[in-house]
Amino acid sequence: MQVPDIIIAIDGYSSTGKSSFAKIIANEFSFLYLDSGALYRGVTLFAIENGFISEDNTIDVPALDKALENLDLHFGKEGTYIGDRCIEKEIRSLAVASKVSPIATVAEVRAFVDRKLREFGKNKRIVMDGRDIGTTVFPDAELKIFMTADPLVRARRRAAEMEAKGDKTDLQDVLKNLQERDYIDSHREVSPLTQAKDAIVLDNSEMTMDDQMDWIRKIIAERFGC
Ligand code: CDP
């Protein structure tokens, strides 16, 4: 399928499979995939390791903001990096997941990540996933998808994914984490998670990845005549 030069923005709730979907889209249409959540996770790891966020999630915003000036956070061969250190495994841990949504409420952090995303996404033919891509980062994206699914289905998928990587998980802990993140993400002041007016909703509770690909091919064909 010959897809034109467009930006595809995928937003939605935690663990709805946005990144797996985006990766397959990128592969099939020869697009560049950009995972905005990985940058929020990277800033969170950096904040934990440098003491900018406490046990009770109090954040030293001025100190964090200052330190971000020199934070070399970027994508590389194996995923997300700080300088030449690959942080891909650490940023997927529950320790980071439990602090990422508080960190993502900080306006200074959002400005830092937005700057990077716009820089990485200067060209078209990108698919980016997150919470505010279609509303804030790329409000002019030609195709916006808003993903949702039943919370228990999402928790099961995420727990299976973590177990496949060898991490011990408790389904209830995973469910609690994703519901807490959804709440914080939807209620924060700066760029909350909301469906863009022109986004198409995809509830994939009962869909396979093949179903999802059929779904998007049909939409692209209808919308862009290809
Ligand atoms: O993989 P999952 O969907 O669970 O999360 P993620 O995409 O890795 O994002 C992790 C967290 O980063 C989210 O829960 C949000 O708090 C934050 N985030 C955000 O605020 N804005 C984005 N564009 C992307 C992520």
mmCIF file of C-alpha atoms and ligand atoms in Angstrom:
data_model
loop_
_atom_site.group_PDB
_atom_site.id
_atom_site.type_symbol
_atom_site.label_atom_id
_atom_site.label_comp_id
_atom_site.label_asym_id
_atom_site.label_seq_id
_atom_site.Cartn_x
_atom_site.Cartn_y
_atom_site.Cartn_z
ATOM 1 C CA MET A 1 0.000 0.000 0.000
ATOM 2 C CA GLN A 2 1.476 3.372 -1.063
ATOM 3 C CA VAL A 3 0.721 5.671 1.848
ATOM 4 C CA PRO A 4 1.274 9.421 1.246
ATOM 5 C CA ASP A 5 3.612 11.567 3.364
ATOM 6 C CA ILE A 6 1.520 12.084 6.463
ATOM 7 C CA ILE A 7 1.865 12.124 10.243
ATOM 8 C CA ILE A 8 -0.071 9.470 12.144
ATOM 9 C CA ALA A 9 -0.775 10.399 15.779
ATOM 10 C CA ILE A 10 -1.860 7.610 18.124
ATOM 11 C CA ASP A 11 -3.090 8.606 21.570
ATOM 12 C CA GLY A 12 -4.954 6.744 24.236
ATOM 13 C CA TYR A 13 -5.025 5.062 27.596
ATOM 14 C CA SER A 14 -2.130 3.144 29.177
ATOM 15 C CA SER A 15 -1.343 -0.285 27.804
ATOM 16 C CA THR A 16 -3.828 -0.196 24.955
ATOM 17 C CA GLY A 17 -1.088 -1.442 22.669
ATOM 18 C CA LYS A 18 -0.330 1.913 21.051
ATOM 19 C CA SER A 19 3.369 1.235 20.688
ATOM 20 C CA SER A 20 2.996 -2.293 19.263
ATOM 21 C CA PHE A 21 0.459 -0.966 16.758
ATOM 22 C CA ALA A 22 2.652 2.020 15.872
ATOM 23 C CA LYS A 23 5.705 -0.203 15.323
ATOM 24 C CA ILE A 24 3.840 -2.465 12.927
ATOM 25 C CA ILE A 25 2.394 0.523 11.060
ATOM 26 C CA ALA A 26 5.907 2.003 10.777
ATOM 27 C CA ASN A 27 7.243 -1.253 9.444
ATOM 28 C CA GLU A 28 4.468 -1.824 6.907
ATOM 29 C CA PHE A 29 4.330 1.752 5.558
ATOM 30 C CA SER A 30 8.055 2.569 5.918
ATOM 31 C CA PHE A 31 7.380 5.293 8.476
ATOM 32 C CA LEU A 32 9.588 6.372 11.371
ATOM 33 C CA TYR A 33 8.191 5.345 14.754
ATOM 34 C CA LEU A 34 8.603 7.733 17.690
ATOM 35 C CA ASP A 35 7.600 6.650 21.201
ATOM 36 C CA SER A 36 6.873 9.818 23.193
ATOM 37 C CA GLY A 37 6.179 7.842 26.392
ATOM 38 C CA ALA A 38 9.758 6.571 26.323
ATOM 39 C CA LEU A 39 10.981 10.156 26.710
ATOM 40 C CA TYR A 40 8.700 10.736 29.726
ATOM 41 C CA ARG A 41 9.956 7.440 31.133
ATOM 42 C CA GLY A 42 13.566 8.500 30.453
ATOM 43 C CA VAL A 43 13.096 11.810 32.290
ATOM 44 C CA THR A 44 11.518 9.840 35.161
ATOM 45 C CA LEU A 45 14.477 7.463 35.439
ATOM 46 C CA PHE A 46 16.803 10.459 35.379
ATOM 47 C CA ALA A 47 14.742 12.165 38.123
ATOM 48 C CA ILE A 48 14.741 9.022 40.312
ATOM 49 C CA GLU A 49 18.467 8.413 39.937
ATOM 50 C CA ASN A 50 19.342 12.028 40.714
ATOM 51 C CA GLY A 51 16.971 12.511 43.633
ATOM 52 C CA PHE A 52 14.609 15.009 41.977
ATOM 53 C CA ILE A 53 11.555 12.948 42.988
ATOM 54 C CA SER A 54 10.995 11.615 46.497
ATOM 55 C CA GLU A 55 9.326 8.445 47.788
ATOM 56 C CA ASP A 56 6.027 10.308 48.131
ATOM 57 C CA ASN A 57 6.373 11.770 44.603
ATOM 58 C CA THR A 58 7.304 15.289 45.663
ATOM 59 C CA ILE A 59 9.226 16.776 42.753
ATOM 60 C CA ASP A 60 11.975 19.392 43.012
ATOM 61 C CA VAL A 61 10.843 21.177 39.849
ATOM 62 C CA PRO A 62 13.440 23.999 39.730
ATOM 63 C CA ALA A 63 16.339 21.557 40.188
ATOM 64 C CA LEU A 64 14.908 19.094 37.649
ATOM 65 C CA ASP A 65 14.256 21.856 35.141
ATOM 66 C CA LYS A 66 17.841 23.097 35.485
ATOM 67 C CA ALA A 67 19.253 19.576 35.088
ATOM 68 C CA LEU A 68 17.182 18.980 31.935
ATOM 69 C CA GLU A 69 19.285 21.618 30.186
ATOM 70 C CA ASN A 70 22.123 19.097 30.008
ATOM 71 C CA LEU A 71 20.129 15.885 29.629
ATOM 72 C CA ASP A 72 21.086 14.108 26.418
ATOM 73 C CA LEU A 73 17.978 11.937 26.040
ATOM 74 C CA HIS A 74 17.522 10.437 22.605
ATOM 75 C CA PHE A 75 16.568 7.384 20.541
ATOM 76 C CA GLY A 76 19.233 5.050 19.215
ATOM 77 C CA LYS A 77 19.816 1.563 17.891
ATOM 78 C CA GLU A 78 18.467 -0.354 20.886
ATOM 79 C CA GLY A 79 15.776 2.108 21.958
ATOM 80 C CA THR A 80 16.093 5.002 24.379
ATOM 81 C CA TYR A 81 19.439 6.385 25.562
ATOM 82 C CA ILE A 82 20.876 8.885 28.003
ATOM 83 C CA GLY A 83 24.184 9.799 26.391
ATOM 84 C CA ASP A 84 25.602 6.437 25.314
ATOM 85 C CA ARG A 85 23.830 4.452 28.050
ATOM 86 C CA CYS A 86 20.881 2.390 26.806
ATOM 87 C CA ILE A 87 18.040 2.766 29.343
ATOM 88 C CA GLU A 88 15.416 0.740 27.490
ATOM 89 C CA LYS A 89 15.063 -1.968 30.138
ATOM 90 C CA GLU A 90 15.036 0.328 33.187
ATOM 91 C CA ILE A 91 12.381 2.654 31.763
ATOM 92 C CA ARG A 92 9.906 -0.242 31.343
ATOM 93 C CA SER A 93 10.074 -1.222 35.055
ATOM 94 C CA LEU A 94 7.154 -0.761 37.440
ATOM 95 C CA ALA A 95 9.409 1.526 39.546
ATOM 96 C CA VAL A 96 9.530 3.982 36.632
ATOM 97 C CA ALA A 97 5.879 3.362 35.668
ATOM 98 C CA SER A 98 4.784 4.309 39.187
ATOM 99 C CA LYS A 99 6.450 7.744 38.963
ATOM 100 C CA VAL A 100 6.086 8.641 35.286
ATOM 101 C CA SER A 101 2.616 10.182 35.428
ATOM 102 C CA PRO A 102 3.482 12.602 38.276
ATOM 103 C CA ILE A 103 6.624 13.587 36.342
ATOM 104 C CA ALA A 104 4.565 14.047 33.159
ATOM 105 C CA THR A 105 2.326 16.613 34.920
ATOM 106 C CA VAL A 106 5.265 19.050 35.212
ATOM 107 C CA ALA A 107 4.959 21.800 32.581
ATOM 108 C CA GLU A 108 8.760 22.150 32.305
ATOM 109 C CA VAL A 109 9.115 18.420 31.597
ATOM 110 C CA ARG A 110 6.386 18.565 28.959
ATOM 111 C CA ALA A 111 8.092 21.533 27.272
ATOM 112 C CA PHE A 112 11.390 19.597 27.241
ATOM 113 C CA VAL A 113 9.793 16.477 25.700
ATOM 114 C CA ASP A 114 7.681 18.469 23.201
ATOM 115 C CA ARG A 115 10.800 20.221 21.959
ATOM 116 C CA LYS A 116 12.524 16.886 21.364
ATOM 117 C CA LEU A 117 9.498 15.323 19.680
ATOM 118 C CA ARG A 118 9.060 18.218 17.270
ATOM 119 C CA GLU A 119 12.762 18.128 16.489
ATOM 120 C CA PHE A 120 12.733 14.353 15.830
ATOM 121 C CA GLY A 121 9.506 14.656 13.882
ATOM 122 C CA LYS A 122 10.457 17.454 11.534
ATOM 123 C CA ASN A 123 9.732 15.278 8.542
ATOM 124 C CA LYS A 124 6.491 13.620 7.541
ATOM 125 C CA ARG A 125 6.117 9.829 7.349
ATOM 126 C CA ILE A 126 6.156 9.442 11.088
ATOM 127 C CA VAL A 127 3.909 7.580 13.462
ATOM 128 C CA MET A 128 4.075 8.803 17.027
ATOM 129 C CA ASP A 129 2.235 7.483 20.075
ATOM 130 C CA GLY A 130 1.447 9.094 23.398
ATOM 131 C CA ARG A 131 -1.229 11.018 25.252
ATOM 132 C CA ASP A 132 -1.255 14.439 23.597
ATOM 133 C CA ILE A 133 0.210 13.900 20.138
ATOM 134 C CA GLY A 134 -2.976 14.699 18.189
ATOM 135 C CA THR A 135 -3.979 17.513 20.552
ATOM 136 C CA THR A 136 -0.710 19.304 21.382
ATOM 137 C CA VAL A 137 2.433 17.951 19.720
ATOM 138 C CA PHE A 138 1.088 17.562 16.176
ATOM 139 C CA PRO A 139 -2.414 19.098 16.130
ATOM 140 C CA ASP A 140 -2.242 19.121 12.310
ATOM 141 C CA ALA A 141 -1.512 15.397 11.984
ATOM 142 C CA GLU A 142 -3.411 14.043 8.969
ATOM 143 C CA LEU A 143 -4.539 10.885 10.767
ATOM 144 C CA LYS A 144 -5.351 10.716 14.482
ATOM 145 C CA ILE A 145 -6.280 7.555 16.306
ATOM 146 C CA PHE A 146 -7.515 7.370 19.892
ATOM 147 C CA MET A 147 -7.065 3.937 21.454
ATOM 148 C CA THR A 148 -8.990 2.420 24.289
ATOM 149 C CA ALA A 149 -9.717 -1.063 25.665
ATOM 150 C CA ASP A 150 -11.224 -2.731 28.696
ATOM 151 C CA PRO A 151 -8.902 -2.118 31.742
ATOM 152 C CA LEU A 152 -8.673 -5.783 32.722
ATOM 153 C CA VAL A 153 -7.782 -6.797 29.165
ATOM 154 C CA ARG A 154 -5.091 -4.119 29.184
ATOM 155 C CA ALA A 155 -3.685 -5.221 32.550
ATOM 156 C CA ARG A 156 -3.527 -8.845 31.391
ATOM 157 C CA ARG A 157 -1.687 -7.868 28.226
ATOM 158 C CA ARG A 158 0.812 -5.686 30.104
ATOM 159 C CA ALA A 159 1.418 -8.358 32.772
ATOM 160 C CA ALA A 160 2.011 -10.985 30.070
ATOM 161 C CA GLU A 161 4.434 -8.629 28.317
ATOM 162 C CA MET A 162 6.386 -8.054 31.551
ATOM 163 C CA GLU A 163 6.442 -11.759 32.372
ATOM 164 C CA ALA A 164 7.702 -12.589 28.894
ATOM 165 C CA LYS A 165 10.642 -10.313 29.681
ATOM 166 C CA GLY A 166 11.274 -12.260 32.883
ATOM 167 C CA ASP A 167 9.798 -9.698 35.310
ATOM 168 C CA LYS A 168 7.628 -10.975 38.152
ATOM 169 C CA THR A 169 4.234 -9.296 38.096
ATOM 170 C CA ASP A 170 1.047 -9.183 40.047
ATOM 171 C CA LEU A 171 -2.037 -8.580 37.886
ATOM 172 C CA GLN A 172 -3.681 -6.403 40.541
ATOM 173 C CA ASP A 173 -0.567 -4.192 40.854
ATOM 174 C CA VAL A 174 -0.407 -3.762 37.085
ATOM 175 C CA LEU A 175 -4.143 -2.954 36.923
ATOM 176 C CA LYS A 176 -3.811 -0.451 39.774
ATOM 177 C CA ASN A 177 -0.831 1.224 38.105
ATOM 178 C CA LEU A 178 -2.557 1.661 34.781
ATOM 179 C CA GLN A 179 -5.743 2.985 36.355
ATOM 180 C CA GLU A 180 -3.758 5.460 38.457
ATOM 181 C CA ARG A 181 -1.842 6.635 35.403
ATOM 182 C CA ASP A 182 -5.034 6.997 33.363
ATOM 183 C CA TYR A 183 -6.541 9.114 36.135
ATOM 184 C CA ILE A 184 -3.513 11.395 36.511
ATOM 185 C CA ASP A 185 -3.004 11.642 32.726
ATOM 186 C CA SER A 186 -6.649 12.600 32.130
ATOM 187 C CA HIS A 187 -6.864 15.103 34.982
ATOM 188 C CA ARG A 188 -3.597 17.026 34.781
ATOM 189 C CA GLU A 189 -3.630 20.713 33.937
ATOM 190 C CA VAL A 190 -1.124 20.737 31.073
ATOM 191 C CA SER A 191 -2.067 18.771 27.933
ATOM 192 C CA PRO A 192 -4.334 16.204 29.592
ATOM 193 C CA LEU A 193 -5.146 12.967 27.816
ATOM 194 C CA THR A 194 -8.258 13.721 25.780
ATOM 195 C CA GLN A 195 -9.544 12.605 22.450
ATOM 196 C CA ALA A 196 -8.837 15.130 19.681
ATOM 197 C CA LYS A 197 -12.055 16.225 17.976
ATOM 198 C CA ASP A 198 -10.914 14.775 14.671
ATOM 199 C CA ALA A 199 -9.540 11.492 16.086
ATOM 200 C CA ILE A 200 -10.991 8.107 15.179
ATOM 201 C CA VAL A 201 -11.629 5.841 18.162
ATOM 202 C CA LEU A 202 -10.244 2.324 18.166
ATOM 203 C CA ASP A 203 -11.433 0.001 20.940
ATOM 204 C CA ASN A 204 -9.263 -3.066 20.552
ATOM 205 C CA SER A 205 -10.540 -5.088 23.539
ATOM 206 C CA GLU A 206 -11.509 -7.876 21.211
ATOM 207 C CA MET A 207 -9.241 -7.270 18.252
ATOM 208 C CA THR A 208 -6.067 -9.005 17.145
ATOM 209 C CA MET A 209 -3.182 -7.080 15.593
ATOM 210 C CA ASP A 210 -4.280 -8.386 12.174
ATOM 211 C CA ASP A 211 -7.758 -6.950 12.789
ATOM 212 C CA GLN A 212 -6.167 -3.617 13.685
ATOM 213 C CA MET A 213 -4.053 -3.563 10.552
ATOM 214 C CA ASP A 214 -7.119 -4.344 8.387
ATOM 215 C CA TRP A 215 -8.913 -1.520 10.169
ATOM 216 C CA ILE A 216 -6.194 1.075 9.510
ATOM 217 C CA ARG A 217 -5.570 0.007 5.909
ATOM 218 C CA LYS A 218 -9.262 0.528 5.219
ATOM 219 C CA ILE A 219 -9.245 3.972 6.841
ATOM 220 C CA ILE A 220 -6.152 5.064 4.945
ATOM 221 C CA ALA A 221 -7.562 3.791 1.662
ATOM 222 C CA GLU A 222 -10.837 5.657 2.226
ATOM 223 C CA ARG A 223 -9.259 8.862 3.420
ATOM 224 C CA PHE A 224 -6.272 9.159 1.108
ATOM 225 C CA GLY A 225 -7.515 7.181 -1.875
ATOM 226 C CA CYS A 226 -4.639 4.727 -2.007
HETATM 227 O O1 CDP B 1 3.146 2.065 27.515
HETATM 228 P P1 CDP B 1 2.072 2.880 28.158
HETATM 229 O O2 CDP B 1 0.959 3.196 27.227
HETATM 230 O O3 CDP B 1 1.579 2.311 29.415
HETATM 231 O O4 CDP B 1 2.744 4.258 28.573
HETATM 232 P P2 CDP B 1 3.774 5.144 27.778
HETATM 233 O O5 CDP B 1 3.269 5.503 26.421
HETATM 234 O O6 CDP B 1 5.127 4.541 27.872
HETATM 235 O O7 CDP B 1 3.737 6.488 28.647
HETATM 236 C C1 CDP B 1 4.117 6.502 29.997
HETATM 237 C C2 CDP B 1 3.531 7.732 30.686
HETATM 238 O O8 CDP B 1 4.114 8.917 30.118
HETATM 239 C C3 CDP B 1 2.034 7.940 30.572
HETATM 240 O O9 CDP B 1 1.294 7.263 31.560
HETATM 241 C C4 CDP B 1 1.909 9.457 30.716
HETATM 242 O O10 CDP B 1 1.897 9.816 32.089
HETATM 243 C C5 CDP B 1 3.174 9.984 30.109
HETATM 244 N N1 CDP B 1 2.995 10.467 28.734
HETATM 245 C C6 CDP B 1 2.448 11.727 28.546
HETATM 246 O O11 CDP B 1 2.084 12.386 29.499
HETATM 247 N N2 CDP B 1 2.348 12.244 27.287
HETATM 248 C C7 CDP B 1 2.739 11.534 26.219
HETATM 249 N N3 CDP B 1 2.650 12.077 24.997
HETATM 250 C C8 CDP B 1 3.253 10.229 26.378
HETATM 251 C C9 CDP B 1 3.358 9.709 27.651
#
